[in-house]
XYZ file of C-alpha atoms in Angstrom:
482
model
C -64.531 -20.126 -170.594
C -65.696 -16.637 -171.509
C -65.505 -13.494 -169.342
C -69.192 -13.837 -168.318
C -68.833 -17.311 -166.978
C -65.391 -16.415 -165.421
C -67.000 -13.672 -163.748
C -69.852 -15.847 -162.579
C -67.435 -18.340 -161.250
C -65.398 -15.687 -159.340
C -68.578 -14.108 -157.765
C -70.205 -17.462 -156.971
C -66.843 -18.761 -155.375
C -66.671 -15.528 -153.326
C -70.120 -16.166 -152.031
C -69.432 -19.790 -151.371
C -66.280 -18.759 -149.386
C -68.313 -16.375 -147.351
C -70.952 -19.048 -146.765
C -68.291 -21.538 -145.527
C -67.037 -19.150 -143.170
C -70.450 -18.514 -141.884
C -70.993 -22.208 -141.761
C -67.990 -22.951 -139.954
C -68.866 -20.294 -137.248
C -72.368 -21.556 -136.859
C -71.482 -25.101 -136.566
C -68.630 -24.154 -134.058
C -71.052 -22.235 -131.975
C -73.763 -24.698 -132.080
C -71.432 -27.243 -130.979
C -69.920 -25.285 -128.115
C -71.334 -21.843 -126.673
C -74.789 -22.532 -127.832
C -75.007 -26.151 -126.677
C -75.945 -26.630 -122.861
C -74.615 -29.996 -122.816
C -71.024 -28.709 -124.144
C -71.370 -25.992 -121.468
C -72.156 -28.240 -118.539
C -69.463 -30.940 -119.650
C -66.837 -28.233 -119.972
C -67.910 -26.907 -116.448
C -67.318 -30.384 -114.920
C -63.970 -31.108 -116.940
C -62.513 -27.640 -116.244
C -63.328 -27.615 -112.402
C -65.947 -24.881 -112.953
C -68.272 -26.515 -110.335
C -65.639 -25.243 -107.733
C -65.773 -21.756 -109.068
C -69.719 -21.822 -108.896
C -69.614 -23.493 -105.379
C -67.251 -20.648 -104.032
C -69.627 -18.057 -105.585
C -72.742 -19.926 -104.095
C -71.082 -20.105 -100.720
C -70.222 -16.432 -100.653
C -73.762 -15.451 -101.527
C -75.298 -17.898 -98.943
C -72.868 -17.019 -96.240
C -73.534 -13.458 -96.611
C -77.225 -14.053 -95.905
C -76.473 -16.352 -93.057
C -75.603 -15.094 -89.443
C -73.263 -16.826 -87.143
C -76.174 -17.004 -84.762
C -77.889 -19.184 -87.058
C -76.552 -22.260 -85.548
C -76.314 -23.527 -81.801
C -73.462 -22.605 -79.325
C -70.467 -24.262 -80.315
C -71.488 -24.678 -83.957
C -69.428 -23.272 -86.788
C -72.116 -22.189 -89.064
C -69.823 -21.522 -92.118
C -68.513 -25.114 -91.753
C -72.171 -26.280 -91.829
C -73.214 -24.297 -94.773
C -70.091 -25.391 -96.635
C -70.815 -29.031 -95.916
C -74.515 -28.418 -97.261
C -73.429 -26.803 -100.509
C -71.569 -29.740 -101.759
C -70.498 -30.765 -105.414
C -73.691 -32.548 -105.954
C -75.872 -29.469 -104.974
C -73.846 -27.103 -106.810
C -73.896 -29.383 -110.130
C -77.769 -29.778 -109.827
C -78.150 -25.969 -109.410
C -75.692 -24.988 -112.233
C -77.141 -27.526 -114.707
C -80.670 -26.517 -114.122
C -79.672 -22.844 -114.511
C -77.780 -23.630 -117.661
C -80.887 -25.562 -119.037
C -83.257 -22.751 -118.174
C -80.947 -20.050 -119.692
C -80.393 -21.884 -123.002
C -84.173 -22.701 -123.235
C -84.708 -18.904 -122.842
C -81.996 -17.929 -125.406
C -83.430 -20.465 -127.957
C -86.967 -19.051 -127.526
C -88.279 -21.907 -125.692
C -89.413 -20.002 -122.582
C -90.352 -16.460 -121.903
C -88.160 -15.738 -118.905
C -84.575 -16.927 -117.979
C -85.665 -17.544 -114.491
C -82.031 -17.814 -113.241
C -82.280 -18.811 -109.624
C -80.593 -20.901 -106.856
C -82.954 -23.068 -104.601
C -81.654 -22.730 -101.173
C -84.093 -25.188 -99.653
C -81.734 -27.995 -99.848
C -78.963 -26.025 -98.268
C -81.286 -24.980 -95.353
C -82.438 -28.516 -95.005
C -79.061 -29.845 -94.896
C -77.907 -27.064 -92.582
C -80.441 -27.753 -90.196
C -79.917 -31.422 -90.297
C -76.085 -31.035 -89.833
C -76.492 -28.829 -86.821
C -78.795 -31.315 -85.276
C -76.418 -33.992 -85.927
C -73.382 -32.029 -84.727
C -75.327 -31.274 -81.509
C -76.379 -34.801 -80.927
C -72.984 -36.004 -81.572
C -71.099 -33.486 -79.396
C -69.667 -34.474 -76.017
C -71.655 -33.666 -73.104
C -68.919 -31.467 -71.759
C -69.024 -29.283 -74.870
C -72.869 -29.064 -74.879
C -73.170 -27.998 -71.226
C -69.890 -25.794 -71.237
C -70.778 -23.884 -74.406
C -74.399 -23.485 -73.910
C -75.696 -20.074 -72.598
C -77.193 -21.738 -69.488
C -75.302 -21.305 -66.209
C -73.789 -24.371 -64.476
C -74.491 -24.776 -60.860
C -72.598 -26.574 -58.242
C -71.765 -29.633 -57.965
C -72.093 -29.910 -61.807
C -68.873 -28.762 -63.612
C -67.110 -29.688 -66.867
C -64.639 -32.208 -65.258
C -67.503 -34.008 -63.304
C -69.479 -34.294 -66.692
C -66.484 -35.762 -68.580
C -65.791 -38.247 -65.787
C -69.513 -39.434 -65.505
C -69.815 -40.048 -69.172
C -66.690 -41.911 -69.706
C -68.217 -45.346 -68.515
C -69.628 -47.128 -65.686
C -66.524 -46.762 -63.350
C -66.350 -42.983 -64.082
C -69.874 -42.622 -63.483
C -69.862 -44.447 -60.225
C -66.643 -42.271 -59.277
C -68.421 -38.889 -60.239
C -71.547 -39.953 -58.271
C -69.234 -40.934 -55.165
C -67.352 -37.672 -55.490
C -70.592 -35.465 -55.432
C -71.839 -37.409 -52.380
C -68.440 -36.963 -50.692
C -68.479 -33.381 -51.410
C -72.184 -33.121 -50.170
C -71.113 -34.991 -46.970
C -68.199 -32.448 -46.415
C -70.331 -29.536 -46.716
C -72.939 -30.926 -44.344
C -69.975 -31.977 -41.792
C -68.618 -28.460 -41.988
C -72.031 -26.958 -41.295
C -72.591 -29.299 -38.504
C -69.004 -28.566 -37.068
C -69.771 -24.661 -37.298
C -72.961 -25.087 -35.447
C -71.348 -27.165 -32.841
C -68.381 -24.985 -32.413
C -70.593 -22.095 -31.973
C -73.103 -23.669 -29.337
C -70.860 -25.838 -27.314
C -69.440 -24.444 -24.021
C -65.737 -23.653 -23.584
C -65.428 -26.580 -21.149
C -66.934 -28.772 -23.649
C -64.635 -27.731 -26.606
C -61.484 -27.860 -24.452
C -62.234 -31.271 -23.146
C -62.050 -32.585 -26.790
C -58.341 -31.621 -27.010
C -56.948 -31.536 -23.459
C -56.664 -34.906 -21.536
C -58.159 -34.903 -18.103
C -59.455 -31.529 -18.500
C -60.744 -29.837 -15.329
C -62.582 -26.467 -15.805
C -61.564 -25.275 -12.392
C -57.899 -25.277 -13.266
C -58.490 -22.377 -15.886
C -59.873 -18.900 -15.599
C -62.398 -17.755 -18.258
C -59.613 -15.573 -19.998
C -57.414 -18.854 -20.238
C -60.273 -20.878 -21.559
C -60.767 -18.222 -24.319
C -57.179 -18.265 -25.325
C -56.845 -22.043 -25.256
C -59.947 -22.342 -27.412
C -58.324 -19.768 -29.966
C -54.922 -21.658 -29.891
C -56.464 -25.001 -30.480
C -59.350 -24.146 -32.922
C -58.120 -26.377 -35.681
C -57.787 -29.358 -33.210
C -61.126 -28.640 -31.777
C -62.671 -28.570 -35.119
C -61.067 -31.814 -36.164
C -62.320 -33.496 -33.180
C -65.748 -32.205 -33.473
C -65.889 -33.530 -36.902
C -64.779 -36.932 -35.933
C -67.069 -36.990 -33.217
C -70.071 -36.041 -35.256
C -69.199 -38.357 -38.053
C -69.084 -41.195 -35.533
C -71.931 -40.270 -33.092
C -74.381 -38.709 -35.637
C -73.552 -40.603 -38.732
C -77.413 -41.308 -39.568
C -78.349 -37.704 -39.120
C -75.627 -36.511 -41.390
C -76.451 -39.163 -44.185
C -80.045 -37.844 -43.949
C -78.739 -34.332 -44.347
C -76.552 -35.286 -47.344
C -79.618 -36.945 -48.957
C -81.618 -33.663 -48.325
C -78.756 -31.675 -49.871
C -78.600 -34.040 -52.975
C -82.315 -33.928 -53.304
C -82.234 -30.041 -53.253
C -79.707 -30.090 -56.113
C -81.710 -32.487 -58.220
C -84.863 -30.156 -57.542
C -82.829 -27.167 -58.400
C -82.160 -28.663 -61.902
C -85.205 -30.163 -62.464
C -87.227 -27.231 -61.939
C -85.374 -24.935 -64.289
C -86.833 -23.546 -67.669
C -85.828 -21.089 -70.159
C -88.295 -18.743 -68.782
C -86.407 -18.852 -65.298
C -83.116 -18.244 -66.977
C -84.603 -15.345 -68.913
C -85.888 -13.659 -65.562
C -82.662 -14.355 -63.834
C -80.445 -12.763 -66.524
C -82.874 -10.141 -67.914
C -80.012 -7.575 -68.042
C -77.945 -9.797 -70.202
C -77.866 -8.901 -73.949
C -78.676 -12.708 -74.668
C -81.949 -12.306 -73.081
C -84.166 -10.757 -75.923
C -87.313 -12.630 -75.170
C -89.382 -13.939 -72.349
C -90.977 -16.871 -74.290
C -89.918 -20.397 -73.958
C -86.593 -21.440 -75.919
C -86.689 -25.039 -76.984
C -82.840 -25.147 -77.331
C -82.390 -23.724 -73.810
C -84.972 -25.934 -72.359
C -83.443 -28.988 -74.057
C -80.049 -27.955 -72.664
C -81.675 -27.703 -69.142
C -83.142 -31.266 -69.655
C -79.726 -32.614 -70.198
C -78.416 -30.953 -66.979
C -81.408 -32.194 -65.189
C -80.604 -35.672 -66.216
C -77.055 -35.204 -65.324
C -78.036 -34.145 -61.763
C -80.542 -36.971 -61.433
C -77.711 -39.374 -62.274
C -75.271 -37.769 -59.654
C -77.795 -37.540 -56.852
C -79.870 -40.736 -57.155
C -79.333 -44.479 -57.517
C -80.098 -44.594 -61.318
C -77.724 -46.910 -62.986
C -75.376 -46.230 -65.788
C -77.476 -47.822 -68.501
C -80.546 -45.898 -67.709
C -78.712 -42.762 -67.296
C -77.060 -43.014 -70.778
C -80.418 -43.942 -72.350
C -81.979 -40.753 -70.785
C -78.989 -38.709 -71.872
C -78.955 -39.872 -75.419
C -82.902 -39.007 -75.528
C -82.012 -35.589 -74.091
C -79.133 -35.012 -76.658
C -81.466 -35.942 -79.584
C -84.096 -33.627 -78.426
C -81.437 -30.774 -78.010
C -79.972 -31.602 -81.445
C -83.561 -31.365 -82.987
C -84.360 -28.058 -81.205
C -80.954 -26.618 -82.399
C -81.691 -27.794 -85.967
C -85.161 -26.247 -85.839
C -83.647 -22.965 -84.479
C -81.130 -23.029 -87.212
C -83.825 -23.484 -89.865
C -85.895 -20.753 -88.498
C -83.055 -18.420 -88.506
C -82.160 -19.400 -92.040
C -85.751 -19.011 -93.106
C -85.767 -15.466 -91.827
C -82.431 -14.502 -93.322
C -82.293 -16.531 -96.636
C -85.067 -16.804 -99.225
C -86.126 -20.061 -100.539
C -84.897 -19.009 -104.030
C -82.177 -16.517 -104.755
C -82.889 -14.674 -108.066
C -79.659 -14.503 -109.719
C -80.918 -12.189 -112.545
C -81.904 -9.563 -110.090
C -78.747 -9.835 -108.019
C -76.691 -9.234 -111.388
C -78.513 -5.910 -111.910
C -81.023 -4.247 -114.295
C -78.676 -4.226 -117.226
C -78.484 -8.158 -117.151
C -81.907 -8.455 -118.452
C -81.303 -5.944 -121.465
C -78.099 -8.029 -122.250
C -79.802 -11.321 -122.109
C -82.468 -10.214 -124.458
C -79.844 -8.814 -127.055
C -78.122 -12.244 -126.578
C -81.516 -14.094 -127.293
C -81.996 -12.278 -130.479
C -78.367 -13.217 -131.713
C -78.936 -16.850 -130.703
C -82.226 -17.217 -132.467
C -80.507 -15.820 -135.516
C -77.910 -18.438 -135.235
C -80.715 -21.170 -134.741
C -81.912 -20.154 -138.073
C -78.505 -20.346 -139.832
C -78.249 -24.168 -140.036
C -81.493 -24.160 -142.194
C -80.378 -21.090 -144.195
C -76.887 -21.684 -145.001
C -77.233 -24.981 -146.697
C -79.955 -23.856 -148.788
C -77.754 -20.906 -149.743
C -74.980 -23.229 -150.526
C -77.053 -25.362 -152.513
C -78.429 -22.355 -154.395
C -75.072 -20.994 -155.159
C -73.671 -24.287 -156.378
C -76.954 -24.774 -158.625
C -76.078 -21.331 -160.059
C -72.593 -22.283 -160.619
C -73.480 -25.324 -162.548
C -76.073 -23.371 -164.511
C -73.612 -20.714 -165.463
C -70.868 -23.103 -166.370
C -72.266 -26.600 -167.356
C -69.113 -28.141 -165.977
C -69.239 -30.527 -163.093
C -65.390 -30.238 -162.785
C -65.660 -26.499 -162.311
C -68.328 -26.895 -159.767
C -66.310 -29.227 -158.033
C -63.152 -27.227 -158.175
C -64.809 -23.968 -157.193
C -66.729 -25.469 -154.395
C -63.712 -27.208 -153.138
C -61.478 -24.050 -153.342
C -64.285 -22.080 -151.447
C -64.509 -24.691 -148.804
C -60.685 -24.511 -148.277
C -60.484 -20.776 -148.412
C -63.506 -20.350 -146.075
C -62.124 -22.910 -143.412
C -58.284 -23.337 -143.588
C -57.292 -19.764 -142.821
C -59.496 -19.721 -139.647
C -58.074 -23.032 -138.612
C -54.643 -21.475 -139.040
C -55.548 -18.552 -136.935
C -56.715 -20.512 -133.819
C -53.363 -20.882 -132.362
C -53.044 -17.187 -132.454
C -56.393 -16.652 -130.854
C -55.823 -19.372 -128.187
C -52.524 -17.570 -127.148
C -54.213 -14.089 -126.824
C -57.267 -15.537 -124.904
C -54.723 -17.350 -122.629
C -52.811 -13.939 -122.159
C -56.027 -12.031 -121.621
C -57.932 -14.339 -119.265
C -54.951 -16.145 -117.441
C -54.932 -14.513 -113.872
C -53.830 -17.548 -112.006
C -57.159 -18.021 -110.022
C -59.820 -20.571 -110.440
C -62.030 -18.298 -112.497
C -59.419 -17.487 -114.739
C -58.397 -21.036 -115.305
C -61.869 -22.128 -115.994
C -62.199 -19.242 -118.515
C -59.104 -20.218 -120.330
C -60.171 -23.833 -120.301
C -63.600 -22.848 -121.648
C -62.075 -20.860 -124.602
C -59.524 -23.580 -125.387
C -62.185 -26.371 -125.625
C -64.313 -24.039 -127.864
C -61.445 -23.123 -130.205
C -60.493 -26.711 -130.325
C -64.129 -27.737 -131.393
C -64.097 -24.927 -133.951
C -60.678 -26.198 -135.088
C -62.275 -29.673 -135.685
C -65.036 -28.276 -137.563
C -62.649 -26.003 -139.851
C -60.431 -28.907 -140.522
C -63.214 -31.233 -141.379
C -64.568 -28.698 -143.880
C -61.092 -28.020 -145.428
C -60.501 -31.797 -145.704
C -63.939 -31.861 -147.864
C -62.678 -29.064 -149.772
C -59.393 -30.629 -150.528
C -60.977 -33.823 -151.686
C -63.353 -31.782 -154.003
C -60.327 -29.977 -155.494
C -58.577 -33.375 -155.903
C -61.763 -34.682 -157.629
C -61.621 -31.642 -159.878
C -57.861 -32.276 -160.633
C -58.682 -35.814 -161.371
C -61.416 -35.167 -163.870
C -59.471 -32.161 -165.527
C -56.285 -34.193 -166.101
C -57.923 -37.700 -166.691
C -55.966 -39.066 -163.895
C -58.064 -42.168 -163.601
C -57.572 -43.011 -167.315
C -53.710 -42.429 -166.944
C -53.603 -44.677 -163.928
C -55.125 -47.366 -166.240
C -52.618 -46.700 -168.896
C -54.458 -44.722 -171.396
C -55.564 -41.214 -172.079
C -53.823 -38.090 -173.545
C -51.146 -35.943 -171.617
C -52.987 -32.829 -172.730
C -55.453 -31.422 -169.994
C -59.200 -31.325 -170.603
C -60.815 -28.029 -171.101
C -63.090 -27.082 -168.298
């Protein structure tokens, strides 16, 4: 081989080696960082969706006030339930697809956004469900509406425990009302009755002439408790129908007191409270008042337990819907339907994405350019040498030289990446996993190219030394001149 041919082989071999390095890098990039399917698959396998979910939760919760829910509702827990893995995966995959379509020149804008409408819909539905499923005691006790006697938390818990508890609660309310009526009747009778009448209730064979006025007053003071007990017994026995009628009137008054309440009433009664910021009707408060009205009706009338439960369930469902609607309204005010991630990341992000787009589109051309360059170089090599073994050997050596060193260097790169990115948190773990999977793919490509190169070198050796002929038992021991 003369000097010119040797120089041509060296130059073309060097160019083939450079082309091989570029081809390995291009194939590795298109199979990893430039492939949206690889990215989404890596995100899934390296628990990247957990990282994205945490970031999404942080962004959403920063925009959602605690007041977005109803009383007693953990807004953070509701939002966390709405931002589930399926939602995060859908949003992430959609953004990856849009981003890569932009980088590859298939769309004009990256349009990196998070659709919050599913979150708001799920959050409002979760609030409605949680309110509807909450115990009556919790609903009323944690509402902003003031409880009024005889309704209290203990009574609510008992009356919703079952038919027996319901009847017991009603009996308790009626007994308490009867005691109040009797107390009032005793007070009136004690104040209106004469001293002689009062003393005759506790002194056997009482004769008014046996006592002076001063003694009568002293005796009344000394025996006040006994006198009141006697009056209570007398009134209960002799005026039972009147007492029952007054008990019914008092229970009717309690029922009417609850039945007539609205959110406007509570706003007027507590206008100085920080909670009262408006005077218009509040569906949540009115629904809570409707629940209390149903409770009051159950306690003060002959409504059976089954009817009471049906009405109560309907009121709770109405309250849940009102709470869910209020949560959705507040979320709509505080949280836009779409979060623009590009804008959130800052003005520099757009410029960086434009630069990345230019690089990616050049990489998109290389799969067409590099094979053409490689074929041209191999053609030049054959034209310069007119030797197939030389072409095979030079090409094989270039493939090995362009792929094997990068393959051997991957271990060092992997260790350095792990040291640089490893921080022990979820984001660092995902970053390390992503780099490792990328390097593993590049290593597979490098090894495949190196294998082809070795095979070509082996073919050159076989042709140069007539190995096939020797294996058949013939041929010369002298090597052929390339």
